[in-house]
Amino acid sequence: MDFLDALSPCWFLSESCVPKWDAWSVAVAAVAVVVALAAFGASVFLGWMTLKLGEAANRATAAALTVAEDEAKARRKTELDERLLILVWITEEVSTAERRAKRAVVEIERRGWADFRQDTALRKWAFEGMRQFGFPVCNRFQDRLHVLGQPLASKLVRAMGMGRSLESFAYDYTSGPTEHRNGHFIAMIARLKVIEGDLKDVIAECKNAGEVAGIKMKVSV
């Protein structure tokens, strides 16, 4: 064969040693073919490995996404359940506070500043009433009120803040300068109106929570 002829024991050129160039050309071509086939095979193998690694990565990514989605759904359900429980729990307290604020505004505005300034019994009634907006039940959930969502959570927190400021109304009114008393009177009414307005929205959501939870909610009136 021409290829085997290239493997002649004659390696040093001389008059008696003439290489068979045709055989060498065949040998070189054969080696080139082998190298090309090896390179092609390596390329195919690398391509196949890349494909398999890509498929494995895609499967891993899909699995991770599925796990993340399941965890997100579980967290969302937990937060929704917690939201319902909080709203059901605070229903009675916020409805009572809203009712008290509304009645206080109606009575105080009906009597007016002149009566409030002169009527000791009316002031005593108002002083005692302003201490009834402490929201002890809502305060138990103050670290979790954000699950109620916005703007509901902010309205409830604002009503709670207004209620806390009213607790010092008697002290502010009696210990401050006389000329400031009318300002305290006006501020009291304004805070009561904020409490009433904010709690109306909270009560509406409390009723919805009861319906979603499948229980009947009887709100105080």
Short mmCIF file of N, CA and C in Angstrom, two decimals, residues 4-13 16-20 24:
data_model
loop_
_atom_site.label_atom_id
_atom_site.label_comp_id
_atom_site.label_asym_id
_atom_site.label_seq_id
_atom_site.Cartn_x
_atom_site.Cartn_y
_atom_site.Cartn_z
N LEU A 4 1.82 2.35 3.51
CA LEU A 4 2.89 1.56 4.14
C LEU A 4 4.23 1.85 3.49
N ASP A 5 4.21 2.18 2.20
CA ASP A 5 5.46 2.51 1.52
C ASP A 5 6.12 3.73 2.12
N ALA A 6 5.32 4.59 2.73
CA ALA A 6 5.89 5.78 3.35
C ALA A 6 6.69 5.42 4.59
N LEU A 7 6.47 4.19 5.15
CA LEU A 7 7.20 3.75 6.34
C LEU A 7 8.47 3.01 5.96
N SER A 8 9.12 3.37 4.87
CA SER A 8 10.35 2.73 4.40
C SER A 8 11.45 2.93 5.42
N PRO A 9 12.31 1.93 5.59
CA PRO A 9 13.44 2.08 6.52
C PRO A 9 14.49 3.06 5.99
N CYS A 10 14.29 3.53 4.76
CA CYS A 10 15.23 4.49 4.18
C CYS A 10 14.82 5.88 4.62
N TRP A 11 15.60 6.47 5.54
CA TRP A 11 15.24 7.78 6.09
C TRP A 11 16.20 8.87 5.66
N PHE A 12 17.43 8.50 5.33
CA PHE A 12 18.41 9.52 4.96
C PHE A 12 18.55 9.55 3.44
N LEU A 13 18.35 10.70 2.89
CA LEU A 13 18.41 10.82 1.43
C LEU A 13 19.83 10.54 0.93
N SER A 16 21.08 5.93 -3.06
CA SER A 16 20.39 4.64 -2.90
C SER A 16 19.11 4.76 -2.09
N CYS A 17 18.85 5.94 -1.63
CA CYS A 17 17.63 6.12 -0.80
C CYS A 17 16.83 7.29 -1.34
N VAL A 18 15.80 6.99 -2.08
CA VAL A 18 14.93 8.00 -2.66
C VAL A 18 13.52 7.78 -2.10
N PRO A 19 12.99 8.75 -1.24
CA PRO A 19 11.66 8.56 -0.64
C PRO A 19 10.59 8.47 -1.71
N LYS A 20 9.59 7.67 -1.39
CA LYS A 20 8.43 7.56 -2.28
C LYS A 20 7.46 8.68 -1.90
N TRP A 24 4.29 9.22 0.79
CA TRP A 24 4.27 10.19 1.87
C TRP A 24 3.05 11.11 1.78
#
